[in-house]
XYZ file of C-alpha atoms in Angstrom:
347
model
C 100.662 79.288 121.536
C 102.717 81.591 119.220
C 100.735 84.275 117.296
C 101.387 87.674 115.727
C 98.389 90.057 117.085
C 96.318 92.145 114.876
C 96.138 95.761 115.834
C 93.950 98.375 114.508
C 95.862 101.910 114.633
C 92.826 103.779 113.290
C 92.783 105.716 116.523
C 95.941 107.191 115.828
C 95.323 107.369 111.942
C 91.801 109.114 112.445
C 92.077 112.802 113.700
C 88.702 112.040 115.820
C 90.401 109.288 117.836
C 89.926 109.507 121.277
C 92.896 109.671 123.996
C 91.386 106.541 125.459
C 91.384 104.765 122.293
C 94.713 105.808 121.459
C 96.018 104.697 124.898
C 94.401 100.906 124.300
C 95.955 101.019 121.003
C 99.481 101.997 122.664
C 99.003 99.419 125.191
C 98.505 96.671 122.418
C 101.586 97.885 120.659
C 103.415 97.653 123.863
C 102.330 94.132 124.658
C 102.889 92.894 121.367
C 106.417 94.494 121.250
C 107.369 92.946 124.423
C 106.206 89.256 123.588
C 106.626 88.791 119.733
C 108.298 91.700 118.326
C 105.829 91.381 115.323
C 102.377 92.832 114.855
C 99.711 93.073 112.144
C 98.316 96.621 111.648
C 94.898 97.260 110.260
C 93.265 100.710 109.922
C 96.554 102.052 108.508
C 94.715 103.952 105.937
C 96.661 103.003 102.957
C 93.997 102.862 99.902
C 94.265 99.538 97.931
C 94.936 101.842 94.814
C 98.256 102.292 96.280
C 99.087 98.893 96.915
C 98.021 97.735 93.514
C 100.192 100.461 92.098
C 103.176 98.885 93.968
C 102.608 95.525 92.745
C 102.124 96.503 89.253
C 105.422 98.135 89.203
C 107.118 95.401 90.854
C 105.744 92.965 88.234
C 106.654 95.113 85.209
C 110.470 95.331 86.690
C 110.933 91.804 87.675
C 109.456 90.437 84.419
C 112.699 92.252 82.708
C 115.493 89.739 81.509
C 118.372 89.404 84.306
C 121.039 91.269 82.415
C 118.768 94.656 81.629
C 118.154 94.526 85.496
C 121.804 94.360 86.201
C 122.087 97.810 84.601
C 120.678 98.796 87.906
C 123.300 97.235 90.147
C 125.383 99.312 92.508
C 127.673 96.960 94.190
C 128.495 97.684 97.725
C 125.437 100.186 98.334
C 122.385 100.006 99.464
C 120.739 101.089 96.401
C 119.636 99.999 93.093
C 119.239 96.317 91.921
C 120.369 93.197 93.896
C 120.786 90.022 91.859
C 119.940 86.531 93.352
C 122.677 85.207 95.532
C 124.365 88.619 95.978
C 123.399 88.885 99.750
C 123.775 87.147 102.908
C 121.430 88.617 105.580
C 122.619 85.873 108.248
C 125.963 87.689 108.027
C 124.479 90.749 109.366
C 124.339 88.801 112.726
C 127.797 87.634 112.188
C 126.571 83.931 111.182
C 127.789 82.501 107.986
C 125.764 80.635 105.824
C 127.204 77.314 104.408
C 127.565 79.149 101.108
C 128.010 82.599 102.366
C 126.200 84.647 99.559
C 123.397 82.369 99.195
C 120.084 84.220 99.638
C 117.788 83.448 96.611
C 115.877 86.720 96.419
C 116.429 89.420 94.245
C 115.718 93.078 95.415
C 115.485 96.616 94.303
C 115.925 99.364 96.981
C 115.421 103.069 96.886
C 115.706 105.398 100.342
C 116.227 108.868 101.349
C 118.472 111.402 99.598
C 120.270 114.245 101.020
C 118.521 116.726 98.972
C 114.927 115.689 100.606
C 116.236 117.371 103.893
C 117.200 120.905 105.056
C 119.855 119.858 107.232
C 123.553 120.431 106.397
C 126.347 118.201 105.864
C 124.178 114.914 105.470
C 127.003 112.176 104.888
C 126.427 111.123 101.213
C 126.860 107.135 102.027
C 123.843 107.097 104.330
C 121.580 109.438 102.051
C 122.883 108.263 98.240
C 120.946 109.410 95.252
C 118.283 106.658 93.975
C 118.687 104.864 90.658
C 115.350 104.561 88.844
C 114.620 102.212 85.974
C 112.647 105.107 84.068
C 113.759 104.053 80.527
C 112.587 100.258 81.138
C 109.734 100.790 83.259
C 108.084 103.952 83.212
C 105.687 103.615 85.786
C 108.100 102.289 88.307
C 109.162 105.240 89.900
C 105.714 107.233 90.635
C 104.296 104.064 91.602
C 107.018 103.089 94.341
C 107.298 106.537 95.242
C 103.704 106.899 96.110
C 104.188 103.513 98.111
C 107.055 104.950 99.950
C 105.522 107.860 101.114
C 102.462 106.146 102.393
C 104.781 103.432 104.098
C 106.465 106.554 105.545
C 103.524 108.074 107.094
C 102.188 104.629 108.548
C 105.733 104.503 110.114
C 105.457 107.985 111.582
C 102.309 107.323 113.023
C 103.365 104.139 114.614
C 106.471 105.850 116.406
C 104.130 108.316 118.069
C 101.957 105.654 119.297
C 105.028 103.710 120.327
C 106.420 106.278 122.242
C 103.231 106.746 124.357
C 103.355 102.813 124.601
C 106.832 103.460 126.449
C 105.313 105.945 128.694
C 106.924 108.959 126.800
C 105.596 111.988 124.944
C 104.180 111.203 121.620
C 106.819 113.625 119.841
C 109.785 111.960 122.010
C 111.581 110.733 118.743
C 110.644 113.525 116.608
C 114.227 115.417 116.872
C 115.893 111.925 116.237
C 113.644 111.357 112.824
C 113.768 114.626 111.181
C 116.416 113.600 108.774
C 115.484 109.714 108.937
C 117.546 107.256 106.831
C 114.703 105.529 104.954
C 114.581 102.667 102.811
C 112.225 100.654 100.623
C 113.738 96.970 99.656
C 111.298 95.548 97.239
C 111.632 91.453 96.927
C 111.069 89.170 94.544
C 111.257 85.395 95.399
C 111.029 83.408 92.232
C 113.854 82.095 89.762
C 113.446 80.018 86.387
C 112.831 76.279 86.669
C 116.126 74.419 86.967
C 118.013 77.274 88.548
C 117.602 75.654 91.815
C 119.706 72.809 93.263
C 117.554 71.192 95.887
C 120.274 69.153 97.217
C 121.977 72.014 98.438
C 120.915 74.580 101.018
C 117.970 77.059 99.754
C 117.420 80.207 101.821
C 114.918 82.631 100.383
C 116.272 85.403 102.794
C 118.722 84.475 105.257
C 117.908 84.887 109.315
C 118.016 88.395 110.567
C 117.184 91.242 112.657
C 116.081 94.506 110.964
C 118.684 97.417 111.248
C 116.391 100.617 112.414
C 113.458 101.385 114.186
C 110.432 99.899 112.950
C 109.687 98.045 109.461
C 106.655 98.406 107.694
C 106.213 95.344 105.324
C 103.689 94.576 102.620
C 103.774 91.002 101.402
C 101.923 88.424 99.150
C 99.694 85.958 101.145
C 102.234 83.198 100.275
C 104.204 81.172 102.994
C 107.398 81.979 103.489
C 108.000 84.277 106.243
C 109.163 82.752 109.481
C 109.613 84.639 112.860
C 111.846 83.024 115.767
C 110.261 82.865 118.954
C 111.756 83.385 122.448
C 112.236 79.389 122.848
C 114.337 79.162 119.365
C 111.349 77.898 117.343
C 110.449 79.283 114.000
C 106.654 79.892 113.194
C 105.065 80.781 109.816
C 103.470 84.032 109.306
C 101.001 85.197 106.823
C 99.639 88.830 106.519
C 95.760 88.875 107.169
C 93.485 90.472 104.815
C 94.117 94.209 104.400
C 96.835 94.039 107.052
C 100.713 95.158 107.141
C 103.264 93.327 109.123
C 105.225 95.518 111.645
C 108.111 94.595 113.182
C 110.819 96.602 115.820
C 114.337 97.042 114.388
C 117.728 96.886 116.269
C 117.377 100.667 117.201
C 114.615 100.216 119.064
C 115.639 96.890 120.729
C 118.598 98.897 121.873
C 117.061 101.931 122.951
C 114.620 99.868 125.045
C 117.288 97.333 126.345
C 115.504 94.556 124.850
C 112.176 95.379 126.681
C 111.073 95.412 122.797
C 112.165 92.673 120.657
C 114.025 93.135 117.490
C 112.945 89.452 116.487
C 115.009 87.211 114.012
C 113.014 86.386 110.847
C 113.683 84.755 107.636
C 111.714 83.920 104.260
C 112.032 80.137 103.245
C 109.542 80.284 100.117
C 107.631 77.194 99.094
C 109.515 74.836 96.401
C 106.993 72.860 94.150
C 108.408 70.603 91.222
C 111.921 72.199 91.393
C 110.710 75.806 91.618
C 109.948 78.680 94.136
C 106.157 79.779 94.303
C 106.210 83.484 93.424
C 106.395 85.358 96.477
C 106.562 89.604 96.617
C 107.408 91.519 99.552
C 108.252 95.325 100.251
C 109.879 96.347 103.457
C 109.855 99.718 104.369
C 112.620 100.614 106.896
C 112.107 103.598 109.300
C 115.509 104.051 110.599
C 116.248 107.479 112.039
C 118.566 110.300 111.840
C 122.149 109.094 110.852
C 123.658 111.147 114.025
C 120.886 109.949 116.435
C 122.647 108.051 119.378
C 120.953 104.720 120.293
C 121.160 104.501 124.132
C 119.009 103.137 126.797
C 115.752 105.308 127.146
C 114.223 106.510 130.149
C 112.418 103.844 132.160
C 114.170 101.263 130.359
C 117.182 100.293 132.629
C 117.623 96.960 134.182
C 119.423 95.592 137.101
C 119.596 92.079 135.498
C 121.083 93.350 132.271
C 123.551 96.086 131.109
C 122.418 98.603 128.358
C 123.850 98.297 124.885
C 127.115 100.474 124.135
C 125.902 103.809 122.785
C 126.230 103.665 118.753
C 124.829 106.202 116.289
C 121.908 105.073 113.876
C 124.406 105.519 110.910
C 127.175 103.197 112.620
C 124.877 100.279 113.621
C 123.243 100.216 109.802
C 126.682 100.567 108.153
C 128.085 97.394 110.463
C 124.993 95.434 109.537
C 125.116 96.310 105.792
C 128.895 95.226 105.470
C 127.659 91.665 106.856
C 125.188 91.483 104.631
C 126.861 92.817 101.421
C 130.664 92.223 101.829
C 130.534 89.440 104.416
C 132.296 91.381 107.258
C 130.390 90.088 110.646
C 129.711 93.072 112.888
C 131.434 93.236 116.308
C 128.480 93.748 118.325
C 125.798 91.329 117.458
C 126.470 88.737 120.159
C 122.981 88.609 121.674
C 121.162 88.217 118.298
C 123.660 85.784 117.007
C 123.207 83.587 120.054
C 119.599 83.323 119.558
C 119.909 82.199 115.843
C 122.630 79.681 116.283
C 120.550 78.089 119.100
C 116.980 78.074 117.006
C 115.565 74.940 115.726
C 112.723 73.822 113.703
C 109.394 73.170 115.120
C 105.869 74.513 115.188
């Protein structure tokens, strides 16, 4: 039976958590990462006020006219506004959709800037300045920045737990994430009635893996998110009350030589009377330092499968972004693409 486990991480969030309690959390995370690649976390410590601030900011921005929102578009960059049907996430795996740029969501992306870190020589393409709609939605920036900081904090807590789940020191990844490329992509899945051609292919967000280390997702409790299991069957996933959905990205899958899964997922929002039911989500991508090298971690070598070729965090992300935004298939996504092309619908 397919299920996404609910894991209470409060032993890592609470300074009074005992070593035995943390060890149990690390064990549960390891099991979930090995079997599903997805998990739901509770006990994360983020106040509901911060979540309410985020959702209010999203609602205020996405209610603006499309022509106003397009003022914040930055073509080819992973920042600012992305209109509907301007991206194709399946192309990040090198799998073209019937209509290449056909994902029906709209999004707004912010992320790490070079000025945030003391490190010298950080490349501008990996750490670009953000665009903020301050002049149209004054509450947007402070609410989003507060959520960004909260999600980043949870990601760093999880990384320490993940390290211990792999039998490594809790601080093992610290030097690989001290100037991390982090991004928050805030998505909206709703279009005005009449803009959806139901006779054609409808994709909310195309099938893909995430690119970095770990993703922390807040989402409405609305159907739409689907996860691909080991047998190539899609399953619906909805967040439990108060839970954040967490999944692993390609960097962690490569580091562990697929001991842990970067699971393929997609969003197919429900359509009623020709309209997509409103669905919002905010995915925080904790991606690691641009120059950190992804190669097999200690204890993750396998005799039945060679490790991935070494690649830097930035090179891996840039290859996936070129597929998503420009339709240029990455050269080294064969394992993920094969899983996707063999998938079939089912429960």
